Coordinates of C-alpha atoms and ligand atoms in Angstrom, one line a residue:
Chain A
M1 CA 72.9 91.2 214.8
N2 CA 73.2 93.2 211.3
I3 CA 76.4 95.4 211.1
I4 CA 75.1 96.8 207.6
E5 CA 71.3 97.8 206.5
V6 CA 70.3 98.9 203.2
K7 CA 67.6 100.3 202.5
N8 CA 66.2 101.4 199.1
L9 CA 69.4 102.5 198.1
V10 CA 69.1 104.4 194.6
K11 CA 72.3 105.6 192.8
S12 CA 71.7 107.7 189.2
F13 CA 74.2 109.0 187.0
G14 CA 72.0 111.8 185.3
E15 CA 69.1 109.6 183.7
F16 CA 71.0 106.7 184.0
K17 CA 70.0 104.4 187.0
A18 CA 73.3 102.1 188.3
V19 CA 71.5 101.0 191.2
K20 CA 67.7 100.5 191.3
G21 CA 66.2 100.6 194.9
I22 CA 68.6 97.4 196.9
N23 CA 67.9 96.2 200.3
F24 CA 69.7 93.8 202.0
N25 CA 71.7 93.4 205.3
V26 CA 75.2 92.0 206.3
K27 CA 75.2 89.9 209.7
K28 CA 78.0 90.8 212.3
G29 CA 80.5 88.2 211.4
E30 CA 79.7 86.8 208.0
V31 CA 81.0 86.9 204.8
F32 CA 78.9 88.6 202.4
G33 CA 79.0 88.5 198.4
F34 CA 77.6 90.8 195.9
L35 CA 78.1 88.3 192.7
G36 CA 77.4 89.8 189.3
P37 CA 78.2 90.5 186.1
N38 CA 80.4 93.8 184.7
G39 CA 78.0 96.6 185.3
A40 CA 75.7 95.3 187.4
G41 CA 76.5 98.0 190.3
K42 CA 78.8 96.3 192.4
T43 CA 81.5 99.1 192.6
T44 CA 78.9 102.0 192.9
T45 CA 77.0 100.6 195.6
I46 CA 80.6 99.7 197.5
N47 CA 81.4 103.5 196.8
M48 CA 77.8 104.4 198.4
L49 CA 78.4 102.3 201.5
T50 CA 82.2 103.5 202.4
G51 CA 81.7 107.2 201.5
L52 CA 83.2 107.4 198.2
A53 CA 79.6 108.2 196.4
A54 CA 76.5 110.0 197.6
P55 CA 73.7 108.1 197.4
T56 CA 70.6 109.5 195.0
S57 CA 68.1 108.2 198.1
G58 CA 67.9 105.3 200.2
E59 CA 69.3 104.6 203.7
I60 CA 72.6 103.1 205.0
T61 CA 73.1 102.1 208.4
I62 CA 76.6 100.4 209.2
A63 CA 77.4 99.5 213.0
G64 CA 74.2 101.5 214.4
Y65 CA 75.8 105.2 212.5
D66 CA 73.7 106.8 209.8
G67 CA 75.9 105.9 207.1
I68 CA 75.4 108.9 205.0
K69 CA 75.3 111.4 207.6
H70 CA 78.0 110.1 209.6
I71 CA 79.9 108.2 207.1
K72 CA 83.6 110.0 208.8
K73 CA 82.7 107.7 211.8
V74 CA 81.8 104.7 209.7
Q75 CA 85.3 105.3 208.4
R76 CA 87.1 104.3 211.0
I77 CA 85.9 100.8 211.6
I78 CA 85.8 100.1 207.9
G79 CA 88.4 99.1 205.8
I80 CA 88.4 99.3 201.9
V81 CA 90.2 97.3 199.2
P82 CA 89.2 98.7 196.1
D83 CA 89.0 97.0 192.4
E84 CA 92.2 98.8 191.5
S85 CA 95.4 99.7 193.4
N86 CA 95.0 103.2 195.2
L87 CA 98.6 103.0 196.6
Y88 CA 101.5 105.5 195.9
D89 CA 103.6 104.3 193.2
D90 CA 106.5 105.8 194.4
M91 CA 106.9 104.6 197.7
S92 CA 107.9 101.7 199.0
G93 CA 105.4 98.7 200.4
F94 CA 106.6 99.6 203.9
D95 CA 106.2 103.0 203.8
N96 CA 102.8 102.8 201.9
L97 CA 101.4 100.9 204.8
V98 CA 102.9 102.9 207.6
F99 CA 101.5 105.9 205.8
C100 CA 98.1 104.4 205.6
A101 CA 98.0 103.1 209.2
S102 CA 98.7 106.9 209.9
L103 CA 95.4 108.5 208.6
Y104 CA 93.7 106.4 211.2
G105 CA 95.9 107.9 213.8
I106 CA 98.0 105.0 215.2
K107 CA 101.2 105.8 216.4
K108 CA 104.8 105.2 214.8
G109 CA 105.6 102.4 217.0
I110 CA 102.5 100.2 216.4
R111 CA 101.9 101.0 213.0
E112 CA 105.5 100.3 211.8
K113 CA 105.5 96.9 213.8
R114 CA 101.8 96.3 212.1
A115 CA 103.2 97.1 209.0
K116 CA 106.3 94.3 209.2
E117 CA 103.9 92.0 210.4
L118 CA 101.3 92.2 207.4
L119 CA 104.3 92.1 204.7
K120 CA 105.6 89.0 206.5
Q121 CA 101.8 87.3 206.5
F122 CA 101.4 88.4 202.8
S123 CA 104.8 86.8 201.8
L124 CA 105.7 90.1 200.9
D125 CA 108.7 90.5 203.5
N126 CA 111.5 91.0 201.1
A127 CA 109.8 93.2 198.9
G128 CA 109.1 95.8 201.9
K129 CA 111.8 97.8 200.7
R130 CA 110.8 98.2 197.1
T131 CA 108.9 100.5 195.4
F132 CA 105.2 99.9 194.8
K133 CA 105.5 100.3 191.3
A134 CA 108.0 97.5 190.9
Y135 CA 105.4 95.0 192.3
S136 CA 103.9 92.4 190.1
K137 CA 100.0 92.6 190.0
G138 CA 99.5 89.8 192.8
M139 CA 102.0 91.8 195.0
K140 CA 100.3 95.0 194.4
R141 CA 96.7 93.5 194.9
K142 CA 98.4 91.6 198.3
L143 CA 99.6 94.8 199.4
T144 CA 96.3 96.8 198.8
I145 CA 94.6 94.4 201.3
A146 CA 97.2 94.6 203.7
A147 CA 96.8 98.0 203.4
G148 CA 93.1 98.0 204.0
I149 CA 93.2 95.8 207.1
I150 CA 96.0 97.6 208.7
H151 CA 93.8 99.6 211.1
N152 CA 92.1 96.7 212.1
P153 CA 88.9 97.2 210.8
E154 CA 85.4 95.4 212.2
I155 CA 84.4 95.3 208.5
L156 CA 86.5 94.5 205.3
F157 CA 85.3 95.6 201.9
L158 CA 86.7 93.7 198.5
D159 CA 85.8 94.8 195.8
E160 CA 86.8 91.9 193.1
P161 CA 89.9 90.8 195.5
T162 CA 91.3 88.0 192.7
T163 CA 90.3 89.5 189.6
G164 CA 93.3 89.7 187.1
I165 CA 95.9 88.2 189.3
D166 CA 97.9 84.9 189.5
V167 CA 96.6 81.8 190.9
E168 CA 99.1 81.6 193.8
S169 CA 98.1 85.1 194.7
A170 CA 94.6 84.4 194.4
R171 CA 94.9 81.5 196.6
Q172 CA 96.5 83.3 199.5
I173 CA 93.9 86.1 199.1
R174 CA 91.1 83.8 199.5
K175 CA 92.9 81.8 202.6
M176 CA 93.8 85.6 204.2
I177 CA 89.9 86.3 203.9
K178 CA 88.8 83.3 205.4
N179 CA 91.4 83.7 208.5
L180 CA 90.3 87.6 209.0
N181 CA 86.8 86.4 208.9
D182 CA 87.5 83.3 211.1
N183 CA 88.6 86.4 213.7
G184 CA 85.9 88.2 213.2
T185 CA 86.1 90.4 210.5
T186 CA 82.9 90.8 209.1
I187 CA 83.6 90.6 205.2
F188 CA 81.4 92.4 202.4
L189 CA 83.1 91.3 198.7
T190 CA 82.1 91.3 195.3
T191 CA 82.9 89.0 192.8
H192 CA 82.3 87.8 189.2
Y193 CA 83.7 84.4 190.1
I194 CA 81.1 81.8 191.1
E195 CA 83.2 79.5 192.5
E196 CA 84.7 81.8 194.7
A197 CA 81.3 83.2 196.1
E198 CA 80.5 79.5 197.0
R199 CA 83.7 78.7 198.5
L200 CA 83.9 82.1 200.5
C201 CA 80.5 83.5 201.4
H202 CA 77.8 82.7 203.9
R203 CA 75.4 84.6 202.0
I204 CA 75.1 85.7 198.5
G205 CA 73.6 88.9 196.8
F206 CA 73.0 88.1 193.1
I207 CA 72.9 91.8 191.4
V208 CA 72.2 92.1 187.8
E209 CA 71.6 95.6 186.0
G210 CA 71.6 97.4 189.4
K211 CA 68.6 94.9 191.3
I212 CA 69.1 92.1 193.6
I213 CA 67.2 89.2 191.7
K214 CA 68.5 86.7 194.6
L215 CA 69.5 86.7 198.0
S216 CA 70.2 83.6 199.9
N217 CA 72.9 81.9 201.8
V218 CA 75.1 79.5 200.0
H219 CA 73.8 76.2 201.6
D220 CA 69.9 76.8 200.6
L221 CA 71.2 77.7 197.2
L222 CA 73.5 74.6 196.8
I223 CA 70.8 72.3 198.2
E224 CA 68.5 73.9 195.8
A225 CA 70.9 73.1 192.9
R226 CA 71.4 69.6 193.8
Q227 CA 68.0 68.9 193.6
E228 CA 69.0 69.2 189.5
N229 CA 70.8 66.1 188.4
I230 CA 73.0 66.8 185.5
V231 CA 74.6 64.6 182.7
E232 CA 77.0 65.7 180.1
F233 CA 77.8 63.9 177.0
D234 CA 81.1 64.8 175.1
T235 CA 80.8 63.6 171.3
D236 CA 81.8 63.6 167.8
S237 CA 78.6 64.5 166.5
N238 CA 77.4 68.3 167.0
G239 CA 75.1 69.5 169.7
S240 CA 71.9 70.4 167.8
N241 CA 72.1 67.1 166.3
L242 CA 72.4 65.5 169.8
E243 CA 69.4 67.9 171.2
K244 CA 66.9 66.5 168.2
L245 CA 67.8 63.2 169.2
V246 CA 67.2 63.8 173.1
I247 CA 63.8 65.8 173.0
S248 CA 62.4 63.5 170.6
N249 CA 63.3 60.1 172.6
F250 CA 63.2 61.4 176.1
P251 CA 60.4 63.7 176.9
G252 CA 61.0 64.1 180.7
I253 CA 64.5 65.6 180.1
T254 CA 65.8 69.1 179.9
V255 CA 68.3 70.3 177.2
K256 CA 70.3 72.6 179.5
S257 CA 72.9 73.5 176.8
V258 CA 74.7 72.4 174.0
T259 CA 78.0 72.9 172.0
D260 CA 79.4 72.0 168.7
H261 CA 80.3 68.7 170.2
S262 CA 78.7 68.1 173.6
I263 CA 75.4 68.4 175.1
R264 CA 74.2 68.8 179.1
I265 CA 71.3 67.5 180.4
S266 CA 69.4 67.5 183.3
S267 CA 66.2 66.4 185.1
R268 CA 64.7 66.3 188.6
N269 CA 65.1 62.6 188.8
R270 CA 68.3 60.6 188.5
I271 CA 69.3 60.0 184.9
E272 CA 70.2 56.5 183.7
I273 CA 73.1 57.0 181.3
M274 CA 72.9 53.7 179.6
P275 CA 69.8 54.6 177.8
F276 CA 71.6 57.5 176.2
M277 CA 74.5 55.7 175.3
K278 CA 72.3 53.3 173.4
L279 CA 70.6 55.9 171.8
F280 CA 73.6 57.7 170.4
D281 CA 75.4 54.7 169.6
N282 CA 72.4 53.6 167.4
N283 CA 72.9 56.8 165.4
G284 CA 76.1 56.0 164.7
I285 CA 77.6 58.7 167.2
K286 CA 80.7 58.1 169.0
I287 CA 80.5 59.0 172.8
N288 CA 84.1 60.3 174.3
E289 CA 82.9 61.1 177.6
A290 CA 79.9 60.4 179.7
K291 CA 80.0 62.5 183.0
V292 CA 77.6 63.6 185.9
I293 CA 78.0 67.2 187.0
R294 CA 78.0 68.2 190.4
P295 CA 75.7 70.8 190.6
S296 CA 77.2 74.2 191.8
L297 CA 76.5 77.7 192.2
E298 CA 76.8 78.2 188.8
E299 CA 73.7 76.3 187.7
V300 CA 71.6 78.6 190.2
F301 CA 73.3 81.5 188.9
I302 CA 72.4 80.3 185.4
K303 CA 69.2 79.6 186.4
I304 CA 68.2 83.1 187.8
T305 CA 70.1 85.3 185.6
G306 CA 70.0 83.8 182.4
I307 CA 73.3 84.7 182.2
E308 CA 76.0 82.2 180.8
I309 CA 79.3 81.8 182.7
D310 CA 81.3 82.1 179.5
K311 CA 79.8 85.1 178.9
L312 CA 80.2 86.7 182.3
H313 CA 83.7 86.3 182.2
K314 CA 84.2 87.3 178.6
E315 CA 82.6 90.6 179.5
K316 CA 84.9 91.3 182.4
E317 CA 88.2 90.2 180.3
G318 CA 86.6 92.6 177.2
K319 CA 86.5 95.6 179.5
K320 CA 90.1 95.2 181.1
K321 CA 91.6 95.1 177.7
Chain B
M1 CA 95.5 113.5 218.5
N2 CA 94.2 111.0 216.0
K3 CA 93.6 113.9 213.3
I4 CA 96.6 116.1 214.1
L5 CA 98.6 112.8 213.3
A6 CA 97.0 112.2 210.0
F7 CA 97.3 115.9 208.9
W8 CA 100.9 115.7 209.7
S9 CA 101.2 112.6 207.9
I10 CA 99.7 113.9 204.8
L11 CA 101.9 117.1 205.2
A12 CA 105.1 114.9 205.4
K13 CA 104.3 112.6 202.5
D14 CA 103.7 115.1 200.3
M15 CA 106.8 117.5 201.3
K16 CA 109.2 114.1 200.8
N17 CA 107.5 112.9 197.7
Y18 CA 106.7 115.8 196.0
Y19 CA 107.8 119.3 197.4
L20 CA 111.5 118.1 198.2
K21 CA 112.0 116.0 194.9
P22 CA 114.7 117.3 192.9
P23 CA 112.8 118.5 190.1
N24 CA 110.5 120.6 192.2
I25 CA 113.5 121.5 194.5
S26 CA 115.1 122.9 191.6
W27 CA 111.9 124.5 190.3
G28 CA 111.4 126.3 193.6
I29 CA 114.8 127.9 193.7
I30 CA 115.6 128.5 190.3
F31 CA 112.6 130.2 189.7
P32 CA 112.6 132.7 192.4
V33 CA 116.3 133.2 191.6
S34 CA 116.1 134.1 188.0
W35 CA 113.3 136.2 188.9
T36 CA 115.5 138.1 191.1
L37 CA 118.4 138.1 188.8
M38 CA 116.7 139.2 185.9
F39 CA 115.0 142.2 187.8
F40 CA 118.0 143.1 190.0
I41 CA 120.4 143.3 187.0
R42 CA 118.3 145.5 184.9
S43 CA 117.7 147.8 188.1
N44 CA 120.8 149.8 187.9
S45 CA 120.4 151.5 191.8
D46 CA 120.0 150.0 195.1
V47 CA 117.0 152.3 195.4
D48 CA 115.6 150.3 192.5
I49 CA 116.4 146.9 193.9
R50 CA 114.8 147.6 197.2
G51 CA 111.8 149.2 195.2
I52 CA 111.2 145.9 193.0
L53 CA 111.9 143.5 195.8
P54 CA 107.9 143.4 197.1
G55 CA 107.1 142.6 193.4
V56 CA 109.5 140.2 193.2
M57 CA 108.7 138.2 196.2
A58 CA 105.0 138.3 195.6
L59 CA 105.6 136.6 192.0
S60 CA 108.2 134.2 193.5
V61 CA 105.1 133.2 196.1
L62 CA 102.4 132.8 193.5
F63 CA 104.6 130.9 190.7
G64 CA 105.8 128.7 193.4
T65 CA 102.2 128.0 195.1
T66 CA 99.9 127.8 192.3
S67 CA 101.3 124.8 190.2
M68 CA 102.4 122.8 193.2
L69 CA 99.0 121.8 194.0
A70 CA 98.3 120.6 190.0
V71 CA 101.0 117.9 191.2
T72 CA 100.0 116.7 194.4
I73 CA 96.2 117.1 193.9
T74 CA 95.6 116.6 190.1
F75 CA 98.2 113.6 189.8
E76 CA 96.9 111.9 192.8
R77 CA 93.6 111.9 191.7
R78 CA 94.7 110.5 188.6
S79 CA 96.4 107.7 189.9
R80 CA 93.4 107.3 192.5
S81 CA 95.6 107.4 195.5
F82 CA 93.6 110.3 196.1
E83 CA 90.6 108.3 196.7
R84 CA 92.2 106.8 199.6
L85 CA 92.6 110.3 201.4
L86 CA 88.9 110.7 201.0
L87 CA 88.2 107.3 202.4
A88 CA 90.0 108.5 205.4
P89 CA 88.4 109.2 208.7
I90 CA 89.4 112.7 208.6
S91 CA 87.0 115.8 207.5
L92 CA 87.1 117.0 203.8
N93 CA 88.3 120.3 205.6
L94 CA 91.4 119.1 207.6
L95 CA 92.3 117.0 204.4
M96 CA 92.6 120.0 201.9
L97 CA 94.6 121.6 204.9
A98 CA 96.8 119.1 204.9
K99 CA 97.6 119.0 201.4
T100 CA 97.9 123.2 200.9
T101 CA 100.3 123.6 203.9
G102 CA 103.2 122.0 201.9
A103 CA 102.6 124.5 199.0
I104 CA 101.9 127.2 201.7
I105 CA 105.4 126.5 203.2
I106 CA 107.5 126.3 200.1
G107 CA 105.8 129.5 199.2
I108 CA 106.8 131.2 202.2
I109 CA 110.3 129.8 201.5
N110 CA 110.2 131.3 198.1
A111 CA 109.3 134.5 199.1
F112 CA 112.7 135.0 201.0
I113 CA 115.0 133.8 198.4
P114 CA 114.9 137.2 197.0
V115 CA 115.4 138.5 200.2
L116 CA 118.4 136.8 200.7
F117 CA 120.0 137.7 197.3
A118 CA 119.1 141.3 197.9
S119 CA 120.8 141.5 201.2
L120 CA 123.8 140.3 199.4
I121 CA 124.1 143.0 197.1
I122 CA 122.4 145.9 199.4
D123 CA 121.7 146.7 202.7
L124 CA 118.0 146.6 204.1
P125 CA 117.6 148.7 207.1
G126 CA 114.2 149.6 208.5
I127 CA 112.3 147.2 207.0
N128 CA 109.0 145.8 209.0
W129 CA 109.5 142.2 209.1
L130 CA 106.2 141.5 210.8
L131 CA 104.2 143.0 208.3
T132 CA 106.5 141.4 205.6
F133 CA 105.8 138.1 207.0
A134 CA 102.3 138.5 207.6
G135 CA 102.1 139.6 203.8
V136 CA 104.0 137.0 202.5
V137 CA 101.8 134.3 204.4
L138 CA 98.5 135.9 203.1
I139 CA 100.0 135.7 199.6
A140 CA 101.2 132.4 199.7
V141 CA 98.0 131.2 201.7
T142 CA 95.8 132.6 198.8
S143 CA 98.0 131.5 196.0
A144 CA 97.7 127.7 197.3
F145 CA 94.0 128.1 197.6
L146 CA 93.9 129.3 194.0
G147 CA 96.2 126.6 193.1
L148 CA 93.6 124.6 194.9
F149 CA 90.7 125.8 193.4
I150 CA 92.3 125.3 189.8
A151 CA 93.1 121.7 190.7
V152 CA 89.8 120.5 191.5
S153 CA 88.7 122.3 188.3
A154 CA 91.0 120.4 186.0
S155 CA 91.0 116.7 185.5
E156 CA 95.0 117.0 183.7
V157 CA 98.0 117.5 185.4
F158 CA 98.6 119.8 182.3
E159 CA 95.2 121.1 182.2
A160 CA 95.9 122.6 185.8
Q161 CA 99.3 123.7 184.5
T162 CA 97.6 125.6 181.8
F163 CA 94.9 127.0 183.7
S164 CA 97.0 128.7 186.4
N165 CA 98.9 130.3 184.0
F166 CA 95.9 131.6 182.8
F167 CA 95.5 133.2 186.1
R168 CA 99.3 134.0 187.0
F169 CA 100.2 136.0 183.7
P170 CA 97.5 138.8 183.8
M171 CA 98.4 139.0 187.5
M172 CA 102.1 139.8 186.8
F173 CA 100.8 143.0 185.3
L174 CA 97.8 143.9 186.4
C175 CA 98.7 143.5 190.2
G176 CA 101.0 147.1 190.4
L177 CA 104.1 144.5 191.0
F178 CA 106.2 146.7 188.8
I179 CA 103.8 149.0 187.2
P180 CA 101.9 151.4 189.3
I181 CA 98.3 150.5 189.2
E182 CA 97.6 154.1 188.8
S183 CA 99.5 154.0 185.2
L184 CA 97.4 151.8 184.1
P185 CA 94.3 152.6 181.9
V186 CA 91.2 153.6 184.1
F187 CA 88.8 151.2 182.7
I188 CA 91.6 148.0 183.8
R189 CA 92.1 149.6 187.7
P190 CA 88.8 147.6 188.4
L191 CA 90.3 144.5 187.5
S192 CA 93.5 145.3 189.3
Y193 CA 91.5 145.5 192.6
A194 CA 89.8 142.3 192.1
L195 CA 92.9 140.4 192.2
P196 CA 94.1 139.3 195.4
L197 CA 97.8 140.0 195.0
T198 CA 97.4 143.4 194.6
Y199 CA 96.6 143.5 198.0
G200 CA 99.6 140.8 198.9
A201 CA 101.9 143.2 196.8
D202 CA 100.6 146.6 198.2
M203 CA 101.5 144.9 201.7
L204 CA 104.8 144.2 201.0
K205 CA 105.1 147.8 199.8
H206 CA 104.1 149.5 202.8
S207 CA 107.1 147.1 205.0
F208 CA 109.7 147.7 202.4
N209 CA 109.3 151.3 201.0
A210 CA 106.2 153.0 203.1
S211 CA 104.7 153.1 199.5
G212 CA 101.6 151.2 199.7
S213 CA 98.5 153.1 199.0
I214 CA 95.7 150.4 200.8
S215 CA 95.7 150.2 204.4
P216 CA 97.3 147.0 205.5
L217 CA 94.6 146.0 207.7
V218 CA 91.9 146.1 204.7
S219 CA 94.3 144.1 202.5
L220 CA 94.8 141.3 205.4
L221 CA 90.7 141.6 205.4
V222 CA 90.5 141.3 201.5
L223 CA 93.2 138.2 201.5
T224 CA 91.0 136.4 204.3
G225 CA 88.1 136.8 202.9
Y226 CA 89.6 135.5 199.2
S227 CA 91.1 132.8 201.2
I228 CA 87.9 131.5 202.5
A229 CA 86.1 131.8 199.8
L230 CA 88.4 129.6 197.5
F231 CA 88.6 127.1 200.0
T232 CA 85.0 126.8 200.7
I233 CA 84.1 126.7 196.9
S234 CA 87.2 124.2 196.2
T235 CA 85.8 121.6 199.2
N236 CA 82.2 122.2 197.7
N237 CA 83.3 121.2 194.4
I238 CA 85.2 118.0 195.7
K239 CA 82.1 116.7 197.6
R240 CA 80.2 117.7 194.3
K241 CA 82.4 116.2 191.6
W242 CA 84.6 113.7 193.1
I243 CA 82.7 111.9 196.0
Y244 CA 79.9 111.9 193.1
Ligands
ADP1 N1 80.6 107.8 187.4 C1 79.8 107.2 186.8 N2 79.2 107.9 185.8 C2 78.0 107.1 185.1 N3 78.1 106.2 185.1 C3 78.5 105.3 185.8 C4 79.8 105.8 186.8 N4 80.1 104.6 187.5 C5 79.5 103.8 187.2 N5 78.5 104.0 186.1 C6 78.0 103.3 185.2 O1 77.1 102.5 186.3 C7 76.9 101.2 186.1 C8 77.4 100.0 187.5 O2 78.9 100.2 187.4 P1 79.7 99.0 188.4 O3 79.0 99.9 189.6 O4 81.2 99.8 188.4 O5 79.5 97.8 188.1 P2 80.4 96.5 188.8 O6 81.3 97.0 189.6 O7 79.2 95.7 189.4 O8 81.1 96.1 187.4 C9 77.8 100.4 184.9 O9 76.5 100.3 183.8 C10 78.6 102.0 184.6 O10 78.4 102.1 183.3
MG2 MG1 83.2 97.0 189.3

């Protein structure tokens, strides 16, 4: 059963089209991920689904409600965790949670109990009395997530939940997302971390420049990826040199990428490493390491989007600064 | 029931976080007190004090309310916490009423600080308190919604405060608070009658000195009309600009 249905959704800012007519469904109980580089239109889409932005055209249905006309009904059953915190700096962690709960009409006794539970669950019980502005980045994100689920929403929207925070908090958050989903919450998340999408999501939509260019379940994507065999050689020679050698000696092999000292090759068939070792050796090139790369979603992503992962992350960090 | 709870929580949070914070409390008191003292010191008879009281009250409300919204709305919008309110399952109208009610209450309290001071100096017999209260409430509501209108139009707290002075200072002179409208140049008078504070102050003059010149019923209608218009324009602006 589809809990979210999106048809021909468009969002223009003046002349500029940020979202260019996307179509997708989210199934009840799944973790659905939007994966794409900075500026792809992920946040804009979440804003339209949650009622913070008005679509230019298109249709949204959430839990049977018209997501544009009856957004206030939709908002009762959804939780939203934005990419940057929107809690109150001068209020304590506990007061923030209690206030958020009251917006959903939760009675005093219940909301205070729930706030305490959540603080504990996110290992923030010692920070409950401190003001929000004194929290670290990771703590802030965790409290923002707690605030997003205080009313036990059926659907939780998470915009880049682990971007820019410490490893331990990120790990806790991923575990939390998994637990929530195991207990029946449908999750819609955006990320630019491929590994995160691979680990958490059942299905993924690749979004680039406002368009979904591929939508598939992660299992199938991985099978697709694993049809490719990849080997990487790390040497004391430079990559373009290696590339020339490989191309002229192994016509059936594809060169995927090179750096100033390594080369990554791929083939539909199993790659025998020995012939390459021999070839490099004969040309006086020292091999530091040869390794078989287990294809991940990263390979699929690069193939589909033509975007290098390094670039994806650099762009993002560039933006944060 | 759910909605009343949400309304009440937003109001209580604003009260606790902004209005009752020391800087705001002291401003809320210092402002009306200094107005009151300034005018009382300059007036040399009991009659004078009673005569200027409506004007001082009106000013207290105006200054106590309009800039409050710059804090509770413009500031929250900059820190993005306002988004959280927009994402809550309560209608925009109810949300904005919750955000303005705090300023209205503070405005009403501000209005009675000069009265308190005056009562220490002179006796205040024969005042129509019901009409006084109605006038004060109407001025507070209109000023709060004017503040809302300004806050929605501005993107910085500073901008909102500057913008509100642009409205407030002319009102001091044009609304018959201390200078009777009849003594203003003829060509300025239409402007006086276009400003809501004129009507609010006139209601207070009726109740304090029976010196009002506009029927209180007309004032009531005009102020109600102003309030509805300012509120509607503001919520529409929010829908257009913030739910972009
Ligand atoms: N309010 C806005 N006005 C104009 N352009 C915007 C606005 N919000 C987003 N955009 C543009 O829309 C595109 C998509 O942005 P966004 O949805 O934030 O991307 P993502 O979340 O995938 O990084 C970007 O090019 C961004 O600059
Ligand atoms: Mg984003």
